[in-house]
PDB file of C-alpha atoms in Angstrom:
ATOM      1  CA  UNK A   1      13.760  21.323  19.246  1.00 94.00           C
ATOM      2  CA  UNK A   2      13.614  24.134  16.710  1.00 95.00           C
ATOM      3  CA  UNK A   3      11.501  27.229  17.179  1.00 96.00           C
ATOM      4  CA  UNK A   4      11.217  29.702  14.326  1.00 95.00           C
ATOM      5  CA  UNK A   5       9.673  33.144  14.649  1.00 94.00           C
ATOM      6  CA  UNK A   6       9.005  34.986  11.430  1.00 87.00           C
ATOM      7  CA  UNK A   7       6.771  37.212   9.404  1.00 78.00           C
ATOM      8  CA  UNK A   8       4.703  35.594   6.672  1.00 65.00           C
ATOM      9  CA  UNK A   9       4.639  36.073   2.931  1.00 59.00           C
ATOM     10  CA  UNK A  10       1.016  34.894   3.174  1.00 55.00           C
ATOM     11  CA  UNK A  11      -0.100  38.288   4.473  1.00 49.00           C
ATOM     12  CA  UNK A  12       1.981  41.076   2.922  1.00 58.00           C
ATOM     13  CA  UNK A  13       4.692  40.773   5.542  1.00 64.00           C
ATOM     14  CA  UNK A  14       2.092  40.618   8.340  1.00 86.00           C
ATOM     15  CA  UNK A  15       0.957  44.165   7.768  1.00 90.00           C
ATOM     16  CA  UNK A  16      -2.559  43.185   6.696  1.00 91.00           C
ATOM     17  CA  UNK A  17      -5.152  40.610   7.681  1.00 93.00           C
ATOM     18  CA  UNK A  18      -4.260  37.237   9.176  1.00 94.00           C
ATOM     19  CA  UNK A  19      -6.804  35.544   6.865  1.00 94.00           C
ATOM     20  CA  UNK A  20      -4.232  34.225   4.373  1.00 92.00           C
ATOM     21  CA  UNK A  21      -2.112  32.625   7.088  1.00 93.00           C
ATOM     22  CA  UNK A  22      -5.141  31.142   8.869  1.00 94.00           C
ATOM     23  CA  UNK A  23      -6.372  29.696   5.557  1.00 93.00           C
ATOM     24  CA  UNK A  24      -2.928  28.213   4.911  1.00 92.00           C
ATOM     25  CA  UNK A  25      -2.960  26.476   8.298  1.00 93.00           C
ATOM     26  CA  UNK A  26      -6.057  24.518   7.336  1.00 92.00           C
ATOM     27  CA  UNK A  27      -4.206  22.780   4.509  1.00 89.00           C
ATOM     28  CA  UNK A  28      -3.970  19.421   6.314  1.00 87.00           C
ATOM     29  CA  UNK A  29      -7.698  19.482   7.109  1.00 87.00           C
ATOM     30  CA  UNK A  30      -8.472  20.106   3.452  1.00 86.00           C
ATOM     31  CA  UNK A  31      -6.125  17.333   2.324  1.00 85.00           C
ATOM     32  CA  UNK A  32      -7.631  14.830   4.752  1.00 85.00           C
ATOM     33  CA  UNK A  33     -11.133  15.743   3.626  1.00 86.00           C
ATOM     34  CA  UNK A  34     -10.191  15.321  -0.027  1.00 86.00           C
ATOM     35  CA  UNK A  35      -8.634  11.907   0.657  1.00 85.00           C
ATOM     36  CA  UNK A  36     -11.763  10.796   2.538  1.00 85.00           C
ATOM     37  CA  UNK A  37     -14.123  11.957  -0.226  1.00 88.00           C
ATOM     38  CA  UNK A  38     -11.939  10.252  -2.847  1.00 86.00           C
ATOM     39  CA  UNK A  39     -12.440   7.009  -0.923  1.00 87.00           C
ATOM     40  CA  UNK A  40     -16.184   7.594  -0.628  1.00 88.00           C
ATOM     41  CA  UNK A  41     -15.887   8.118   3.135  1.00 85.00           C
ATOM     42  CA  UNK A  42     -17.028  10.856   5.472  1.00 85.00           C
ATOM     43  CA  UNK A  43     -14.053  12.902   6.718  1.00 83.00           C
ATOM     44  CA  UNK A  44     -13.260  13.263  10.405  1.00 81.00           C
ATOM     45  CA  UNK A  45     -14.490  16.530  11.972  1.00 82.00           C
ATOM     46  CA  UNK A  46     -11.916  19.312  11.945  1.00 83.00           C
ATOM     47  CA  UNK A  47     -10.129  19.828  15.244  1.00 88.00           C
ATOM     48  CA  UNK A  48     -10.009  23.592  14.717  1.00 93.00           C
ATOM     49  CA  UNK A  49      -7.570  26.019  16.286  1.00 97.00           C
ATOM     50  CA  UNK A  50      -6.611  26.330  19.934  1.00 98.00           C
ATOM     51  CA  UNK A  51      -5.879  29.341  22.128  1.00 98.00           C
ATOM     52  CA  UNK A  52      -4.199  29.514  25.521  1.00 98.00           C
ATOM     53  CA  UNK A  53      -7.394  28.397  27.222  1.00 97.00           C
ATOM     54  CA  UNK A  54      -9.703  26.890  24.587  1.00 97.00           C
ATOM     55  CA  UNK A  55      -9.765  24.184  21.903  1.00 97.00           C
ATOM     56  CA  UNK A  56     -11.878  23.728  18.793  1.00 95.00           C
ATOM     57  CA  UNK A  57     -11.974  27.356  17.689  1.00 97.00           C
ATOM     58  CA  UNK A  58     -13.209  28.227  14.209  1.00 96.00           C
ATOM     59  CA  UNK A  59     -10.948  29.900  11.677  1.00 96.00           C
ATOM     60  CA  UNK A  60     -13.285  32.894  11.443  1.00 96.00           C
ATOM     61  CA  UNK A  61     -12.933  33.458  15.203  1.00 97.00           C
ATOM     62  CA  UNK A  62      -9.145  33.397  14.884  1.00 97.00           C
ATOM     63  CA  UNK A  63      -9.051  35.894  12.025  1.00 97.00           C
ATOM     64  CA  UNK A  64     -11.508  38.245  13.738  1.00 98.00           C
ATOM     65  CA  UNK A  65      -9.596  38.178  17.036  1.00 98.00           C
ATOM     66  CA  UNK A  66      -6.145  38.761  15.518  1.00 97.00           C
ATOM     67  CA  UNK A  67      -7.274  41.390  13.006  1.00 97.00           C
ATOM     68  CA  UNK A  68      -9.062  43.450  15.659  1.00 97.00           C
ATOM     69  CA  UNK A  69      -6.261  43.308  18.225  1.00 98.00           C
ATOM     70  CA  UNK A  70      -4.241  46.151  16.723  1.00 96.00           C
ATOM     71  CA  UNK A  71      -4.983  49.361  18.620  1.00 96.00           C
ATOM     72  CA  UNK A  72      -2.087  51.782  18.226  1.00 95.00           C
ATOM     73  CA  UNK A  73      -0.519  50.004  15.247  1.00 95.00           C
ATOM     74  CA  UNK A  74       0.049  51.923  12.025  1.00 94.00           C
ATOM     75  CA  UNK A  75      -0.668  50.789   8.476  1.00 91.00           C
ATOM     76  CA  UNK A  76       2.923  49.708   7.908  1.00 90.00           C
ATOM     77  CA  UNK A  77       3.386  47.997  11.283  1.00 92.00           C
ATOM     78  CA  UNK A  78       3.442  44.209  11.564  1.00 92.00           C
ATOM     79  CA  UNK A  79       0.169  43.084  13.117  1.00 95.00           C
ATOM     80  CA  UNK A  80       1.117  39.509  14.018  1.00 95.00           C
ATOM     81  CA  UNK A  81       3.895  36.927  13.820  1.00 96.00           C
ATOM     82  CA  UNK A  82       4.117  33.265  12.884  1.00 95.00           C
ATOM     83  CA  UNK A  83       5.811  30.895  15.340  1.00 97.00           C
ATOM     84  CA  UNK A  84       6.690  27.305  14.478  1.00 97.00           C
ATOM     85  CA  UNK A  85       7.395  24.837  17.294  1.00 98.00           C
ATOM     86  CA  UNK A  86       9.075  21.754  15.863  1.00 97.00           C
ATOM     87  CA  UNK A  87      10.206  18.930  18.170  1.00 98.00           C
ATOM     88  CA  UNK A  88      12.915  16.712  16.721  1.00 97.00           C
ATOM     89  CA  UNK A  89      12.036  13.192  15.612  1.00 97.00           C
ATOM     90  CA  UNK A  90      13.825  11.841  18.684  1.00 97.00           C
ATOM     91  CA  UNK A  91      11.796  14.119  20.949  1.00 98.00           C
ATOM     92  CA  UNK A  92       8.582  13.027  19.249  1.00 98.00           C
ATOM     93  CA  UNK A  93       9.543   9.366  19.640  1.00 97.00           C
ATOM     94  CA  UNK A  94      10.091   9.947  23.360  1.00 97.00           C
ATOM     95  CA  UNK A  95       6.564  11.324  23.799  1.00 97.00           C
ATOM     96  CA  UNK A  96       4.928   8.679  21.612  1.00 97.00           C
ATOM     97  CA  UNK A  97       6.664   5.795  23.340  1.00 96.00           C
ATOM     98  CA  UNK A  98       5.165   6.977  26.603  1.00 95.00           C
ATOM     99  CA  UNK A  99       1.722   7.127  25.002  1.00 96.00           C
ATOM    100  CA  UNK A 100       1.826   3.801  23.175  1.00 96.00           C
ATOM    101  CA  UNK A 101       4.534   1.794  24.920  1.00 95.00           C
ATOM    102  CA  UNK A 102       6.247   1.119  21.594  1.00 96.00           C
ATOM    103  CA  UNK A 103       8.657   2.729  19.158  1.00 96.00           C
ATOM    104  CA  UNK A 104       6.524   4.724  16.733  1.00 97.00           C
ATOM    105  CA  UNK A 105       7.980   5.611  13.338  1.00 96.00           C
ATOM    106  CA  UNK A 106       4.909   7.157  11.697  1.00 96.00           C
ATOM    107  CA  UNK A 107       1.842   9.025  12.870  1.00 95.00           C
ATOM    108  CA  UNK A 108      -0.220   6.509  10.859  1.00 94.00           C
ATOM    109  CA  UNK A 109       0.580   3.870  13.506  1.00 97.00           C
ATOM    110  CA  UNK A 110      -1.511   5.684  16.132  1.00 97.00           C
ATOM    111  CA  UNK A 111      -5.098   4.864  17.006  1.00 95.00           C
ATOM    112  CA  UNK A 112      -7.627   7.689  17.059  1.00 92.00           C
ATOM    113  CA  UNK A 113      -7.401   7.858  20.854  1.00 95.00           C
ATOM    114  CA  UNK A 114      -3.599   7.913  20.811  1.00 97.00           C
ATOM    115  CA  UNK A 115      -3.516  10.633  18.157  1.00 95.00           C
ATOM    116  CA  UNK A 116      -5.873  12.821  20.178  1.00 95.00           C
ATOM    117  CA  UNK A 117      -3.755  12.352  23.303  1.00 97.00           C
ATOM    118  CA  UNK A 118      -0.603  13.201  21.364  1.00 97.00           C
ATOM    119  CA  UNK A 119      -2.146  16.374  19.971  1.00 97.00           C
ATOM    120  CA  UNK A 120      -3.354  17.418  23.432  1.00 97.00           C
ATOM    121  CA  UNK A 121       0.179  16.940  24.759  1.00 97.00           C
ATOM    122  CA  UNK A 122       1.640  19.092  21.965  1.00 98.00           C
ATOM    123  CA  UNK A 123      -0.933  21.799  22.674  1.00 98.00           C
ATOM    124  CA  UNK A 124      -0.166  21.701  26.396  1.00 98.00           C
ATOM    125  CA  UNK A 125       3.559  22.081  25.700  1.00 98.00           C
ATOM    126  CA  UNK A 126       2.862  24.942  23.276  1.00 98.00           C
ATOM    127  CA  UNK A 127       0.855  26.778  25.933  1.00 98.00           C
ATOM    128  CA  UNK A 128       3.677  26.393  28.436  1.00 98.00           C
ATOM    129  CA  UNK A 129       6.088  27.643  25.772  1.00 98.00           C
ATOM    130  CA  UNK A 130       3.929  30.726  25.321  1.00 98.00           C
ATOM    131  CA  UNK A 131       4.174  31.385  29.051  1.00 98.00           C
ATOM    132  CA  UNK A 132       7.934  31.564  28.479  1.00 97.00           C
ATOM    133  CA  UNK A 133       7.392  33.749  25.405  1.00 98.00           C
ATOM    134  CA  UNK A 134       5.442  36.284  27.470  1.00 97.00           C
ATOM    135  CA  UNK A 135       7.963  36.310  30.318  1.00 96.00           C
ATOM    136  CA  UNK A 136      10.902  36.554  27.892  1.00 96.00           C
ATOM    137  CA  UNK A 137       9.956  40.124  26.968  1.00 95.00           C
ATOM    138  CA  UNK A 138      10.739  41.141  30.574  1.00 93.00           C
ATOM    139  CA  UNK A 139       7.876  43.620  30.702  1.00 94.00           C
ATOM    140  CA  UNK A 140       6.240  44.561  33.979  1.00 90.00           C
ATOM    141  CA  UNK A 141       3.055  42.548  34.604  1.00 90.00           C
ATOM    142  CA  UNK A 142       3.549  40.357  31.512  1.00 95.00           C
ATOM    143  CA  UNK A 143       4.424  36.807  32.489  1.00 93.00           C
ATOM    144  CA  UNK A 144       1.677  34.488  31.282  1.00 96.00           C
ATOM    145  CA  UNK A 145       0.492  33.222  27.898  1.00 97.00           C
ATOM    146  CA  UNK A 146      -3.115  34.020  28.794  1.00 97.00           C
ATOM    147  CA  UNK A 147      -2.179  37.702  28.502  1.00 98.00           C
ATOM    148  CA  UNK A 148      -1.303  37.184  24.839  1.00 98.00           C
ATOM    149  CA  UNK A 149      -3.563  36.970  21.811  1.00 98.00           C
ATOM    150  CA  UNK A 150      -2.506  33.853  19.941  1.00 98.00           C
ATOM    151  CA  UNK A 151      -3.944  30.784  18.238  1.00 98.00           C
ATOM    152  CA  UNK A 152      -2.376  27.509  17.196  1.00 98.00           C
ATOM    153  CA  UNK A 153      -2.772  24.511  14.926  1.00 97.00           C
ATOM    154  CA  UNK A 154      -1.116  21.100  15.209  1.00 97.00           C
ATOM    155  CA  UNK A 155       0.201  19.592  11.975  1.00 95.00           C
ATOM    156  CA  UNK A 156       1.750  16.186  11.309  1.00 95.00           C
ATOM    157  CA  UNK A 157       3.032  16.436   7.743  1.00 92.00           C
ATOM    158  CA  UNK A 158       5.933  18.070   5.973  1.00 92.00           C
ATOM    159  CA  UNK A 159       6.575  18.030   2.244  1.00 91.00           C
ATOM    160  CA  UNK A 160       9.720  18.178   0.165  1.00 93.00           C
ATOM    161  CA  UNK A 161      10.576  21.501  -1.417  1.00 91.00           C
ATOM    162  CA  UNK A 162      12.595  22.166  -4.529  1.00 89.00           C
ATOM    163  CA  UNK A 163      15.678  23.255  -2.564  1.00 90.00           C
ATOM    164  CA  UNK A 164      15.808  20.103  -0.405  1.00 91.00           C
ATOM    165  CA  UNK A 165      18.866  17.901  -0.983  1.00 90.00           C
ATOM    166  CA  UNK A 166      16.665  14.852  -1.628  1.00 92.00           C
ATOM    167  CA  UNK A 167      14.905  16.684  -4.475  1.00 91.00           C
ATOM    168  CA  UNK A 168      18.168  17.987  -5.934  1.00 90.00           C
ATOM    169  CA  UNK A 169      19.602  14.459  -5.910  1.00 90.00           C
ATOM    170  CA  UNK A 170      16.479  13.014  -7.526  1.00 92.00           C
ATOM    171  CA  UNK A 171      15.602  10.911  -4.477  1.00 91.00           C
ATOM    172  CA  UNK A 172      12.275  12.667  -3.948  1.00 92.00           C
ATOM    173  CA  UNK A 173       9.912  14.960  -5.807  1.00 92.00           C
ATOM    174  CA  UNK A 174       8.902  18.430  -4.704  1.00 92.00           C
ATOM    175  CA  UNK A 175       5.527  18.243  -2.947  1.00 89.00           C
ATOM    176  CA  UNK A 176       5.920  14.638  -1.764  1.00 92.00           C
ATOM    177  CA  UNK A 177       5.304  13.890   1.922  1.00 90.00           C
ATOM    178  CA  UNK A 178       8.422  13.438   4.008  1.00 94.00           C
ATOM    179  CA  UNK A 179       8.703  10.096   5.824  1.00 94.00           C
ATOM    180  CA  UNK A 180       9.037   9.684   9.583  1.00 96.00           C
ATOM    181  CA  UNK A 181       7.624  11.809  12.386  1.00 97.00           C
ATOM    182  CA  UNK A 182       7.049  15.419  11.364  1.00 97.00           C
ATOM    183  CA  UNK A 183       4.600  16.784  13.932  1.00 97.00           C
ATOM    184  CA  UNK A 184       4.871  20.494  14.671  1.00 97.00           C
ATOM    185  CA  UNK A 185       2.746  23.391  15.884  1.00 98.00           C
ATOM    186  CA  UNK A 186       1.995  26.635  14.049  1.00 97.00           C
ATOM    187  CA  UNK A 187       1.029  29.702  16.065  1.00 97.00           C
ATOM    188  CA  UNK A 188      -0.367  33.060  14.974  1.00 97.00           C
ATOM    189  CA  UNK A 189       0.576  35.636  17.630  1.00 97.00           C
ATOM    190  CA  UNK A 190      -0.717  39.188  17.751  1.00 97.00           C
ATOM    191  CA  UNK A 191       1.810  42.029  17.932  1.00 96.00           C
ATOM    192  CA  UNK A 192      -0.234  43.477  20.812  1.00 97.00           C
ATOM    193  CA  UNK A 193      -1.100  41.850  24.110  1.00 97.00           C
ATOM    194  CA  UNK A 194      -4.770  41.107  24.846  1.00 97.00           C
ATOM    195  CA  UNK A 195      -5.272  44.477  26.553  1.00 97.00           C
ATOM    196  CA  UNK A 196      -3.653  46.184  23.533  1.00 97.00           C
ATOM    197  CA  UNK A 197      -1.332  48.152  25.799  1.00 95.00           C
ATOM    198  CA  UNK A 198       1.999  46.611  24.770  1.00 96.00           C
ATOM    199  CA  UNK A 199       3.745  46.289  21.414  1.00 95.00           C
ATOM    200  CA  UNK A 200       5.614  42.984  21.463  1.00 96.00           C
ATOM    201  CA  UNK A 201       8.084  42.318  18.677  1.00 94.00           C
ATOM    202  CA  UNK A 202       9.948  38.975  18.896  1.00 94.00           C
ATOM    203  CA  UNK A 203      11.961  39.985  15.824  1.00 91.00           C
ATOM    204  CA  UNK A 204      13.697  42.909  17.552  1.00 85.00           C
ATOM    205  CA  UNK A 205      17.373  42.010  17.196  1.00 71.00           C
ATOM    206  CA  UNK A 206      18.794  43.676  20.311  1.00 50.00           C
ATOM    207  CA  UNK A 207      19.252  41.109  23.056  1.00 50.00           C
ATOM    208  CA  UNK A 208      18.756  43.474  25.953  1.00 46.00           C
ATOM    209  CA  UNK A 209      21.626  42.372  28.213  1.00 44.00           C
ATOM    210  CA  UNK A 210      20.719  45.177  30.588  1.00 43.00           C
ATOM    211  CA  UNK A 211      20.292  47.739  27.809  1.00 46.00           C
ATOM    212  CA  UNK A 212      16.927  49.383  28.326  1.00 50.00           C
ATOM    213  CA  UNK A 213      14.970  52.047  26.552  1.00 50.00           C
ATOM    214  CA  UNK A 214      11.940  54.126  27.453  1.00 42.00           C
ATOM    215  CA  UNK A 215       8.485  53.210  26.148  1.00 45.00           C
ATOM    216  CA  UNK A 216       5.603  55.399  27.315  1.00 47.00           C
ATOM    217  CA  UNK A 217       7.877  56.673  30.077  1.00 48.00           C
ATOM    218  CA  UNK A 218       8.762  53.182  31.327  1.00 50.00           C
ATOM    219  CA  UNK A 219      12.056  51.327  31.038  1.00 48.00           C
ATOM    220  CA  UNK A 220      11.688  48.138  29.009  1.00 50.00           C
ATOM    221  CA  UNK A 221      14.029  45.541  27.503  1.00 53.00           C
ATOM    222  CA  UNK A 222      15.086  46.604  24.011  1.00 57.00           C
ATOM    223  CA  UNK A 223      14.861  43.267  22.260  1.00 80.00           C
ATOM    224  CA  UNK A 224      13.898  39.608  22.232  1.00 93.00           C
ATOM    225  CA  UNK A 225      16.746  37.093  22.310  1.00 95.00           C
ATOM    226  CA  UNK A 226      15.380  34.338  20.069  1.00 95.00           C
ATOM    227  CA  UNK A 227      18.270  31.942  20.651  1.00 95.00           C
ATOM    228  CA  UNK A 228      17.889  32.188  24.432  1.00 96.00           C
ATOM    229  CA  UNK A 229      14.148  31.667  24.017  1.00 97.00           C
ATOM    230  CA  UNK A 230      14.902  28.439  22.128  1.00 97.00           C
ATOM    231  CA  UNK A 231      17.283  27.371  24.921  1.00 97.00           C
ATOM    232  CA  UNK A 232      14.499  27.913  27.448  1.00 97.00           C
ATOM    233  CA  UNK A 233      11.982  26.055  25.285  1.00 98.00           C
ATOM    234  CA  UNK A 234      14.344  23.055  25.270  1.00 98.00           C
ATOM    235  CA  UNK A 235      14.766  23.251  29.042  1.00 97.00           C
ATOM    236  CA  UNK A 236      10.979  23.383  29.345  1.00 98.00           C
ATOM    237  CA  UNK A 237      10.622  20.320  27.112  1.00 98.00           C
ATOM    238  CA  UNK A 238      13.204  18.370  29.097  1.00 97.00           C
ATOM    239  CA  UNK A 239      11.543  19.091  32.426  1.00 97.00           C
ATOM    240  CA  UNK A 240       8.013  18.645  31.133  1.00 97.00           C
ATOM    241  CA  UNK A 241       8.714  15.236  29.574  1.00 97.00           C
ATOM    242  CA  UNK A 242      11.621  13.991  31.735  1.00 96.00           C
ATOM    243  CA  UNK A 243      13.719  13.995  28.577  1.00 97.00           C
ATOM    244  CA  UNK A 244      17.438  13.275  28.861  1.00 95.00           C
ATOM    245  CA  UNK A 245      18.938  15.592  26.261  1.00 97.00           C
ATOM    246  CA  UNK A 246      22.323  14.729  24.820  1.00 96.00           C
ATOM    247  CA  UNK A 247      24.900  17.502  24.514  1.00 97.00           C
ATOM    248  CA  UNK A 248      24.783  17.340  20.712  1.00 97.00           C
ATOM    249  CA  UNK A 249      21.015  18.005  20.839  1.00 97.00           C
ATOM    250  CA  UNK A 250      21.354  21.284  22.751  1.00 97.00           C
ATOM    251  CA  UNK A 251      20.657  24.427  20.765  1.00 97.00           C
ATOM    252  CA  UNK A 252      23.840  26.015  22.159  1.00 97.00           C
ATOM    253  CA  UNK A 253      25.952  23.199  20.735  1.00 97.00           C
ATOM    254  CA  UNK A 254      24.123  23.110  17.403  1.00 97.00           C
ATOM    255  CA  UNK A 255      24.601  26.834  16.830  1.00 96.00           C
ATOM    256  CA  UNK A 256      28.244  26.920  17.917  1.00 96.00           C
ATOM    257  CA  UNK A 257      29.156  23.751  15.991  1.00 96.00           C
ATOM    258  CA  UNK A 258      27.558  25.135  12.818  1.00 95.00           C
ATOM    259  CA  UNK A 259      30.125  27.945  12.860  1.00 94.00           C
ATOM    260  CA  UNK A 260      32.978  25.432  12.590  1.00 93.00           C
ATOM    261  CA  UNK A 261      31.980  22.479  10.335  1.00 94.00           C
ATOM    262  CA  UNK A 262      35.472  20.955  10.432  1.00 96.00           C
ATOM    263  CA  UNK A 263      35.530  20.894  14.228  1.00 96.00           C
ATOM    264  CA  UNK A 264      31.970  19.550  14.270  1.00 96.00           C
ATOM    265  CA  UNK A 265      32.981  16.643  12.027  1.00 96.00           C
ATOM    266  CA  UNK A 266      36.037  15.986  14.192  1.00 96.00           C
ATOM    267  CA  UNK A 267      33.870  15.806  17.325  1.00 97.00           C
ATOM    268  CA  UNK A 268      31.354  13.506  15.613  1.00 96.00           C
ATOM    269  CA  UNK A 269      34.169  11.121  14.648  1.00 96.00           C
ATOM    270  CA  UNK A 270      35.640  11.043  18.174  1.00 96.00           C
ATOM    271  CA  UNK A 271      35.413   7.465  19.466  1.00 96.00           C
ATOM    272  CA  UNK A 272      36.185   8.159  23.122  1.00 97.00           C
ATOM    273  CA  UNK A 273      32.853   9.038  24.770  1.00 96.00           C
ATOM    274  CA  UNK A 274      34.408  11.034  27.580  1.00 97.00           C
ATOM    275  CA  UNK A 275      36.576  13.088  25.229  1.00 97.00           C
ATOM    276  CA  UNK A 276      33.660  13.622  22.888  1.00 97.00           C
ATOM    277  CA  UNK A 277      31.447  15.010  25.659  1.00 97.00           C
ATOM    278  CA  UNK A 278      34.322  17.188  26.880  1.00 97.00           C
ATOM    279  CA  UNK A 279      34.661  18.781  23.434  1.00 97.00           C
ATOM    280  CA  UNK A 280      30.886  19.205  23.121  1.00 97.00           C
ATOM    281  CA  UNK A 281      30.679  20.878  26.521  1.00 97.00           C
ATOM    282  CA  UNK A 282      33.554  23.167  25.572  1.00 97.00           C
ATOM    283  CA  UNK A 283      31.604  24.436  22.562  1.00 96.00           C
ATOM    284  CA  UNK A 284      28.534  25.007  24.725  1.00 97.00           C
ATOM    285  CA  UNK A 285      30.654  26.973  27.218  1.00 97.00           C
ATOM    286  CA  UNK A 286      32.125  29.042  24.381  1.00 96.00           C
ATOM    287  CA  UNK A 287      28.637  29.806  23.128  1.00 97.00           C
ATOM    288  CA  UNK A 288      27.516  30.919  26.600  1.00 97.00           C
ATOM    289  CA  UNK A 289      30.626  33.062  27.040  1.00 96.00           C
ATOM    290  CA  UNK A 290      30.185  34.723  23.650  1.00 95.00           C
ATOM    291  CA  UNK A 291      26.575  35.585  24.453  1.00 95.00           C
ATOM    292  CA  UNK A 292      27.199  36.447  28.100  1.00 95.00           C
ATOM    293  CA  UNK A 293      24.715  33.770  29.242  1.00 96.00           C
ATOM    294  CA  UNK A 294      24.662  32.459  32.799  1.00 95.00           C
ATOM    295  CA  UNK A 295      22.815  29.386  34.039  1.00 95.00           C
ATOM    296  CA  UNK A 296      20.336  31.755  35.652  1.00 95.00           C
ATOM    297  CA  UNK A 297      19.635  33.335  32.255  1.00 95.00           C
ATOM    298  CA  UNK A 298      18.716  29.884  30.908  1.00 96.00           C
ATOM    299  CA  UNK A 299      16.258  29.046  33.667  1.00 96.00           C
ATOM    300  CA  UNK A 300      12.579  28.832  32.745  1.00 97.00           C
ATOM    301  CA  UNK A 301      10.157  31.222  34.423  1.00 95.00           C
ATOM    302  CA  UNK A 302       7.508  28.714  35.551  1.00 95.00           C
ATOM    303  CA  UNK A 303       7.176  25.768  37.870  1.00 94.00           C
ATOM    304  CA  UNK A 304       6.673  22.565  35.888  1.00 93.00           C
ATOM    305  CA  UNK A 305       5.189  19.296  37.071  1.00 92.00           C
ATOM    306  CA  UNK A 306       6.428  16.673  34.575  1.00 94.00           C
ATOM    307  CA  UNK A 307       3.628  14.953  32.683  1.00 91.00           C
ATOM    308  CA  UNK A 308       5.790  11.849  32.266  1.00 85.00           C
ATOM    309  CA  UNK A 309       6.346  10.060  35.555  1.00 74.00           C
ATOM    310  CA  UNK A 310      10.047   9.245  35.841  1.00 63.00           C
ATOM    311  CA  UNK A 311       9.390   6.151  37.966  1.00 50.00           C
ATOM    312  CA  UNK A 312       7.002   4.753  35.351  1.00 47.00           C
ATOM    313  CA  UNK A 313       7.536   6.409  32.011  1.00 48.00           C
ATOM    314  CA  UNK A 314       4.554   4.633  30.455  1.00 49.00           C
ATOM    315  CA  UNK A 315       2.179   6.644  32.619  1.00 51.00           C
ATOM    316  CA  UNK A 316       1.377  10.188  31.596  1.00 58.00           C
ATOM    317  CA  UNK A 317      -0.491  12.588  33.842  1.00 53.00           C
ATOM    318  CA  UNK A 318      -2.038  14.728  31.106  1.00 57.00           C
TER     319      UNK A 318
END
């Protein structure tokens, strides 16, 4: 699982309207419509955007809601942020196997009914993730995604870029679709909560760790720990889908191992399973120690009823 939170070069660093970003997020709809027209067929209706509580929202509604949710923000303040929720291919395969009962290697293998169910599951997970996002700010009376102003779009394609290794090696061309499972969710999140009382910046670099500052006379956490948020999003995924995550898949391990490529290679080449897991767990422990994380810090804020039944993983409750 990878979650990226960023500003967007589509909208002057997020200081202006969200229109450019919203237009960009309709790119798959436009491509599908073009392909249908080229074949002389009628395209499928657009699924639209989703919010915390609704589906099928029009782009104009999204732009209007985000652009008008900015009370108290100055001209040079960021008005919104872009969040990308990207399950790994293995995580996607886990969900799809429980939908279809088979190993799915491409989204093209799904029936219309299966695709709709898959998209609904990704939206449900995204909404639960946004509950964690709200709670992660540690603000009084902010603990639920329905208090946020955000909209999302599910996408299933990724394309090669000029700086990808495959393009550099001549194995693929820039702009070509990447093979495999590439489903992900894009979110546009307002800087302000729905009531426009709180400024919420997920790009504030201070982690908090007990360090508070005063905002409008109230003590609040100084920052948003994005790595810990990703850890919690993984924990949420695992519980939600009864997913058995390997140590090498954990965000703590991936970050810590990236700091020591030689050690990472050594661990990957270790043949003894027990020794390998011991070394992986050691890196995770070192990461936690360096960031002063406890198991309590990593716990998600909400009660989750798994949508995949562990006793019969082919049945899904959503």
